[in-house]
Amino acid sequence: MRSRCHVLIATRAFADIIVCVYLIQVRTDSLVGNTFMTSRQCVLRVAYGLVFENLQCSIGLALGVDRLLAIVTPVQYMKWPARQYLLLLLVPCCIFSLVLASFALWESSGEFRAAICFSPSAYTNRAKMAWFGSNVAVILLQFAVYFYASMALGKTTGPSSIQMRKILLSLQTVMVLYSICWALPIFANLLFQ
């Protein structure tokens, strides 16, 4: 990996692969009739998927912060030690992911039964509200970070630069695609529960 951003992207890609495996497991379980398990059984069965879904979400924010720092403080950004910098971004993401998944296990019970065991049904009671609230907060923070990055980029290069317009367009595309690929399913899952 030649840059910090590449390490973050690779970590996100690894999380994406694990989430794909998790979603295949969820789909396979529903096809073979492994349904209507207790919330505790559900959380234990898909704990790795919950952790990596939360990691996906939080690394998206870490990538936004990384790009913002590269734009706002380019000279200092290049001077920071890469290992410590990446640890500073990735450790909170891992803690966030593990805490939410652990809280899901803590709140789960043998009473509530989930028809299909996936994220929205694995989280129950306060854990579901914590999961939903934290994801909404991360989404809003991401929008704010990318918006601030695009504004900072506009101030540094001047408004008429073709190169700057391309970069701003790519930042806006990232924000729109993120909202479609992550935010909308979260809201849809909440509505259909």
PDB file of C-alpha atoms in Angstrom:
ATOM      1  CA  MET A   1       0.000   0.000   0.000  1.00  0.00           C
ATOM      2  CA  ARG A   2       1.521   3.262  -1.099  1.00  0.00           C
ATOM      3  CA  SER A   3      -0.651   5.682   0.814  1.00  0.00           C
ATOM      4  CA  ARG A   4      -2.723   5.937   3.945  1.00  0.00           C
ATOM      5  CA  CYS A   5      -5.875   6.294   1.901  1.00  0.00           C
ATOM      6  CA  HIS A   6      -5.122   3.019   0.103  1.00  0.00           C
ATOM      7  CA  VAL A   7      -4.832   1.217   3.439  1.00  0.00           C
ATOM      8  CA  LEU A   8      -8.210   2.625   4.508  1.00  0.00           C
ATOM      9  CA  ILE A   9      -9.777   1.644   1.181  1.00  0.00           C
ATOM     10  CA  ALA A  10      -8.298  -1.874   1.429  1.00  0.00           C
ATOM     11  CA  THR A  11      -9.638  -2.221   4.972  1.00  0.00           C
ATOM     12  CA  ARG A  12     -13.056  -1.090   3.779  1.00  0.00           C
ATOM     13  CA  ALA A  13     -12.881  -3.557   0.862  1.00  0.00           C
ATOM     14  CA  PHE A  14     -12.018  -6.382   3.274  1.00  0.00           C
ATOM     15  CA  ALA A  15     -15.023  -5.425   5.418  1.00  0.00           C
ATOM     16  CA  ASP A  16     -17.178  -5.384   2.265  1.00  0.00           C
ATOM     17  CA  ILE A  17     -16.089  -8.935   1.403  1.00  0.00           C
ATOM     18  CA  ILE A  18     -16.901 -10.193   4.908  1.00  0.00           C
ATOM     19  CA  VAL A  19     -20.310  -8.484   4.776  1.00  0.00           C
ATOM     20  CA  CYS A  20     -20.996 -10.178   1.429  1.00  0.00           C
ATOM     21  CA  VAL A  21     -20.209 -13.563   3.019  1.00  0.00           C
ATOM     22  CA  TYR A  22     -22.503 -12.634   5.917  1.00  0.00           C
ATOM     23  CA  LEU A  23     -25.341 -11.688   3.549  1.00  0.00           C
ATOM     24  CA  ILE A  24     -24.896 -14.960   1.641  1.00  0.00           C
ATOM     25  CA  GLN A  25     -25.185 -16.798   4.962  1.00  0.00           C
ATOM     26  CA  VAL A  26     -28.362 -14.869   5.841  1.00  0.00           C
ATOM     27  CA  ARG A  27     -29.885 -15.656   2.449  1.00  0.00           C
ATOM     28  CA  THR A  28     -28.888 -19.321   2.657  1.00  0.00           C
ATOM     29  CA  ASP A  29     -30.375 -19.602   6.143  1.00  0.00           C
ATOM     30  CA  SER A  30     -33.688 -18.219   4.920  1.00  0.00           C
ATOM     31  CA  LEU A  31     -33.723 -20.558   1.899  1.00  0.00           C
ATOM     32  CA  VAL A  32     -33.068 -23.702   3.956  1.00  0.00           C
ATOM     33  CA  GLY A  33     -35.660 -22.730   6.549  1.00  0.00           C
ATOM     34  CA  ASN A  34     -33.361 -21.722   9.376  1.00  0.00           C
ATOM     35  CA  THR A  35     -35.732 -19.001  10.539  1.00  0.00           C
ATOM     36  CA  PHE A  36     -37.557 -17.816  13.651  1.00  0.00           C
ATOM     37  CA  MET A  37     -34.637 -18.032  16.048  1.00  0.00           C
ATOM     38  CA  THR A  38     -34.389 -16.085  19.285  1.00  0.00           C
ATOM     39  CA  SER A  39     -32.618 -12.756  19.172  1.00  0.00           C
ATOM     40  CA  ARG A  40     -29.731 -14.193  21.223  1.00  0.00           C
ATOM     41  CA  GLN A  41     -29.298 -17.089  18.779  1.00  0.00           C
ATOM     42  CA  CYS A  42     -29.497 -14.611  15.932  1.00  0.00           C
ATOM     43  CA  VAL A  43     -26.806 -12.301  17.341  1.00  0.00           C
ATOM     44  CA  LEU A  44     -24.487 -15.213  18.099  1.00  0.00           C
ATOM     45  CA  ARG A  45     -25.000 -16.634  14.611  1.00  0.00           C
ATOM     46  CA  VAL A  46     -24.237 -13.393  12.747  1.00  0.00           C
ATOM     47  CA  ALA A  47     -21.972 -11.521  15.174  1.00  0.00           C
ATOM     48  CA  TYR A  48     -19.165 -11.262  12.627  1.00  0.00           C
ATOM     49  CA  GLY A  49     -21.562  -9.695  10.116  1.00  0.00           C
ATOM     50  CA  LEU A  50     -22.728  -7.125  12.638  1.00  0.00           C
ATOM     51  CA  VAL A  51     -19.135  -6.187  13.488  1.00  0.00           C
ATOM     52  CA  PHE A  52     -18.095  -5.798   9.857  1.00  0.00           C
ATOM     53  CA  GLU A  53     -21.236  -3.876   8.850  1.00  0.00           C
ATOM     54  CA  ASN A  54     -20.480  -1.359  11.578  1.00  0.00           C
ATOM     55  CA  LEU A  55     -16.839  -1.320  10.479  1.00  0.00           C
ATOM     56  CA  GLN A  56     -17.943  -0.504   6.918  1.00  0.00           C
ATOM     57  CA  CYS A  57     -19.935   2.434   8.170  1.00  0.00           C
ATOM     58  CA  SER A  58     -17.236   3.849  10.421  1.00  0.00           C
ATOM     59  CA  ILE A  59     -14.424   3.402   7.895  1.00  0.00           C
ATOM     60  CA  GLY A  60     -16.464   5.461   5.454  1.00  0.00           C
ATOM     61  CA  LEU A  61     -16.217   8.305   7.944  1.00  0.00           C
ATOM     62  CA  ALA A  62     -12.498   7.647   8.488  1.00  0.00           C
ATOM     63  CA  LEU A  63     -11.956   7.891   4.726  1.00  0.00           C
ATOM     64  CA  GLY A  64     -13.784  11.209   4.669  1.00  0.00           C
ATOM     65  CA  VAL A  65     -11.670  12.535   7.536  1.00  0.00           C
ATOM     66  CA  ASP A  66      -8.526  11.337   5.756  1.00  0.00           C
ATOM     67  CA  ARG A  67      -9.458  13.157   2.548  1.00  0.00           C
ATOM     68  CA  LEU A  68     -10.409  16.279   4.502  1.00  0.00           C
ATOM     69  CA  LEU A  69      -7.058  16.339   6.303  1.00  0.00           C
ATOM     70  CA  ALA A  70      -5.220  15.796   3.012  1.00  0.00           C
ATOM     71  CA  ILE A  71      -7.028  18.830   1.544  1.00  0.00           C
ATOM     72  CA  VAL A  72      -6.995  21.181   4.537  1.00  0.00           C
ATOM     73  CA  THR A  73      -3.493  20.429   5.882  1.00  0.00           C
ATOM     74  CA  PRO A  74      -1.542  18.877   2.977  1.00  0.00           C
ATOM     75  CA  VAL A  75       1.959  19.649   4.284  1.00  0.00           C
ATOM     76  CA  GLN A  76       1.309  18.378   7.819  1.00  0.00           C
ATOM     77  CA  TYR A  77      -0.628  15.402   6.425  1.00  0.00           C
ATOM     78  CA  MET A  78       2.458  14.176   4.587  1.00  0.00           C
ATOM     79  CA  LYS A  79       4.655  14.589   7.695  1.00  0.00           C
ATOM     80  CA  TRP A  80       2.518  12.531  10.091  1.00  0.00           C
ATOM     81  CA  PRO A  81       3.859   9.009  10.758  1.00  0.00           C
ATOM     82  CA  ALA A  82       1.698   6.656   8.699  1.00  0.00           C
ATOM     83  CA  ARG A  83       1.415   3.849  11.266  1.00  0.00           C
ATOM     84  CA  GLN A  84       0.276   6.108  14.124  1.00  0.00           C
ATOM     85  CA  TYR A  85      -2.045   8.035  11.819  1.00  0.00           C
ATOM     86  CA  LEU A  86      -3.746   4.861  10.591  1.00  0.00           C
ATOM     87  CA  LEU A  87      -4.054   3.526  14.129  1.00  0.00           C
ATOM     88  CA  LEU A  88      -5.645   6.810  15.172  1.00  0.00           C
ATOM     89  CA  LEU A  89      -8.260   6.385  12.437  1.00  0.00           C
ATOM     90  CA  LEU A  90      -8.801   2.608  12.538  1.00  0.00           C
ATOM     91  CA  VAL A  91      -8.810   1.841  16.274  1.00  0.00           C
ATOM     92  CA  PRO A  92     -11.903   4.008  16.970  1.00  0.00           C
ATOM     93  CA  CYS A  93     -13.639   2.336  13.999  1.00  0.00           C
ATOM     94  CA  CYS A  94     -12.916  -1.113  15.446  1.00  0.00           C
ATOM     95  CA  ILE A  95     -14.012  -0.059  18.935  1.00  0.00           C
ATOM     96  CA  PHE A  96     -17.250   1.412  17.528  1.00  0.00           C
ATOM     97  CA  SER A  97     -17.957  -1.835  15.663  1.00  0.00           C
ATOM     98  CA  LEU A  98     -17.243  -4.115  18.594  1.00  0.00           C
ATOM     99  CA  VAL A  99     -19.192  -1.990  21.086  1.00  0.00           C
ATOM    100  CA  LEU A 100     -22.334  -1.970  18.924  1.00  0.00           C
ATOM    101  CA  ALA A 101     -22.164  -5.729  18.292  1.00  0.00           C
ATOM    102  CA  SER A 102     -21.507  -6.391  21.994  1.00  0.00           C
ATOM    103  CA  PHE A 103     -24.450  -4.194  22.940  1.00  0.00           C
ATOM    104  CA  ALA A 104     -26.621  -6.218  20.542  1.00  0.00           C
ATOM    105  CA  LEU A 105     -25.596  -9.382  22.383  1.00  0.00           C
ATOM    106  CA  TRP A 106     -26.169  -7.733  25.768  1.00  0.00           C
ATOM    107  CA  GLU A 107     -29.697  -6.644  24.796  1.00  0.00           C
ATOM    108  CA  SER A 108     -30.663  -9.896  23.076  1.00  0.00           C
ATOM    109  CA  SER A 109     -32.952 -12.363  24.782  1.00  0.00           C
ATOM    110  CA  GLY A 110     -34.514 -15.748  24.410  1.00  0.00           C
ATOM    111  CA  GLU A 111     -38.010 -14.263  24.227  1.00  0.00           C
ATOM    112  CA  PHE A 112     -38.015 -12.204  21.022  1.00  0.00           C
ATOM    113  CA  ARG A 113     -37.985 -14.276  17.835  1.00  0.00           C
ATOM    114  CA  ALA A 114     -36.582 -12.963  14.549  1.00  0.00           C
ATOM    115  CA  ALA A 115     -38.182 -14.277  11.354  1.00  0.00           C
ATOM    116  CA  ILE A 116     -34.987 -13.756   9.357  1.00  0.00           C
ATOM    117  CA  CYS A 117     -31.724 -13.153  11.162  1.00  0.00           C
ATOM    118  CA  PHE A 118     -29.971 -10.082   9.747  1.00  0.00           C
ATOM    119  CA  SER A 119     -28.915  -6.682  11.097  1.00  0.00           C
ATOM    120  CA  PRO A 120     -32.240  -5.016  11.842  1.00  0.00           C
ATOM    121  CA  SER A 121     -33.677  -8.122  13.499  1.00  0.00           C
ATOM    122  CA  ALA A 122     -30.460  -8.980  15.371  1.00  0.00           C
ATOM    123  CA  TYR A 123     -30.580  -5.651  17.182  1.00  0.00           C
ATOM    124  CA  THR A 124     -33.409  -5.422  19.705  1.00  0.00           C
ATOM    125  CA  ASN A 125     -34.626  -2.910  22.263  1.00  0.00           C
ATOM    126  CA  ARG A 126     -32.040  -0.254  23.135  1.00  0.00           C
ATOM    127  CA  ALA A 127     -29.416  -1.895  20.926  1.00  0.00           C
ATOM    128  CA  LYS A 128     -31.595  -1.288  17.865  1.00  0.00           C
ATOM    129  CA  MET A 129     -31.972   2.386  18.750  1.00  0.00           C
ATOM    130  CA  ALA A 130     -28.218   2.666  19.435  1.00  0.00           C
ATOM    131  CA  TRP A 131     -27.441   0.999  16.094  1.00  0.00           C
ATOM    132  CA  PHE A 132     -29.876   3.185  14.186  1.00  0.00           C
ATOM    133  CA  GLY A 133     -28.866   6.395  15.993  1.00  0.00           C
ATOM    134  CA  SER A 134     -25.145   5.774  15.599  1.00  0.00           C
ATOM    135  CA  ASN A 135     -25.532   4.995  11.907  1.00  0.00           C
ATOM    136  CA  VAL A 136     -27.564   8.154  11.344  1.00  0.00           C
ATOM    137  CA  ALA A 137     -24.920  10.148  13.249  1.00  0.00           C
ATOM    138  CA  VAL A 138     -22.111   8.643  11.160  1.00  0.00           C
ATOM    139  CA  ILE A 139     -24.019   9.345   7.939  1.00  0.00           C
ATOM    140  CA  LEU A 140     -24.598  12.970   8.938  1.00  0.00           C
ATOM    141  CA  LEU A 141     -20.956  13.348   9.985  1.00  0.00           C
ATOM    142  CA  GLN A 142     -19.862  11.934   6.639  1.00  0.00           C
ATOM    143  CA  PHE A 143     -22.010  14.405   4.744  1.00  0.00           C
ATOM    144  CA  ALA A 144     -20.592  17.242   6.847  1.00  0.00           C
ATOM    145  CA  VAL A 145     -16.991  16.072   6.331  1.00  0.00           C
ATOM    146  CA  TYR A 146     -17.359  15.667   2.564  1.00  0.00           C
ATOM    147  CA  PHE A 147     -19.203  18.980   2.284  1.00  0.00           C
ATOM    148  CA  TYR A 148     -16.481  20.742   4.264  1.00  0.00           C
ATOM    149  CA  ALA A 149     -13.805  19.023   2.147  1.00  0.00           C
ATOM    150  CA  SER A 150     -15.446  20.188  -1.069  1.00  0.00           C
ATOM    151  CA  MET A 151     -15.739  23.740   0.276  1.00  0.00           C
ATOM    152  CA  ALA A 152     -12.102  23.729   1.433  1.00  0.00           C
ATOM    153  CA  LEU A 153     -10.986  22.388  -1.934  1.00  0.00           C
ATOM    154  CA  GLY A 154     -12.910  25.144  -3.691  1.00  0.00           C
ATOM    155  CA  LYS A 155     -11.136  27.785  -1.614  1.00  0.00           C
ATOM    156  CA  THR A 156      -7.653  26.389  -2.227  1.00  0.00           C
ATOM    157  CA  THR A 157      -7.719  26.025  -6.012  1.00  0.00           C
ATOM    158  CA  GLY A 158     -10.054  28.749  -7.261  1.00  0.00           C
ATOM    159  CA  PRO A 159     -13.528  28.369  -8.702  1.00  0.00           C
ATOM    160  CA  SER A 160     -12.654  28.225 -12.433  1.00  0.00           C
ATOM    161  CA  SER A 161     -10.245  25.302 -12.419  1.00  0.00           C
ATOM    162  CA  ILE A 162     -11.436  22.351 -14.503  1.00  0.00           C
ATOM    163  CA  GLN A 163      -9.394  20.010 -12.321  1.00  0.00           C
ATOM    164  CA  MET A 164     -11.101  21.382  -9.214  1.00  0.00           C
ATOM    165  CA  ARG A 165     -14.547  20.868 -10.739  1.00  0.00           C
ATOM    166  CA  LYS A 166     -13.683  17.239 -11.467  1.00  0.00           C
ATOM    167  CA  ILE A 167     -12.529  16.667  -7.893  1.00  0.00           C
ATOM    168  CA  LEU A 168     -15.623  18.384  -6.483  1.00  0.00           C
ATOM    169  CA  LEU A 169     -17.818  16.279  -8.751  1.00  0.00           C
ATOM    170  CA  SER A 170     -16.116  13.113  -7.502  1.00  0.00           C
ATOM    171  CA  LEU A 171     -16.646  14.185  -3.863  1.00  0.00           C
ATOM    172  CA  GLN A 172     -20.316  14.906  -4.551  1.00  0.00           C
ATOM    173  CA  THR A 173     -20.663  11.563  -6.343  1.00  0.00           C
ATOM    174  CA  VAL A 174     -19.223   9.794  -3.296  1.00  0.00           C
ATOM    175  CA  MET A 175     -21.776  11.540  -1.056  1.00  0.00           C
ATOM    176  CA  VAL A 176     -24.719  10.660  -3.310  1.00  0.00           C
ATOM    177  CA  LEU A 177     -23.655   7.047  -3.801  1.00  0.00           C
ATOM    178  CA  TYR A 178     -23.062   6.652  -0.099  1.00  0.00           C
ATOM    179  CA  SER A 179     -26.539   7.903   0.704  1.00  0.00           C
ATOM    180  CA  ILE A 180     -28.062   5.509  -1.812  1.00  0.00           C
ATOM    181  CA  CYS A 181     -25.989   2.469  -0.824  1.00  0.00           C
ATOM    182  CA  TRP A 182     -25.997   2.837   2.946  1.00  0.00           C
ATOM    183  CA  ALA A 183     -28.393   5.436   4.316  1.00  0.00           C
ATOM    184  CA  LEU A 184     -31.501   4.438   2.374  1.00  0.00           C
ATOM    185  CA  PRO A 185     -31.343   0.718   3.301  1.00  0.00           C
ATOM    186  CA  ILE A 186     -30.940   1.619   6.965  1.00  0.00           C
ATOM    187  CA  PHE A 187     -34.036   3.812   6.861  1.00  0.00           C
ATOM    188  CA  ALA A 188     -35.940   1.201   4.830  1.00  0.00           C
ATOM    189  CA  ASN A 189     -35.031  -1.529   7.332  1.00  0.00           C
ATOM    190  CA  LEU A 190     -36.295   0.629  10.169  1.00  0.00           C
ATOM    191  CA  LEU A 191     -39.579   1.295   8.371  1.00  0.00           C
ATOM    192  CA  PHE A 192     -40.259  -2.377   7.653  1.00  0.00           C
ATOM    193  CA  GLN A 193     -39.546  -3.648  11.172  1.00  0.00           C
TER     194      GLN A 193
END
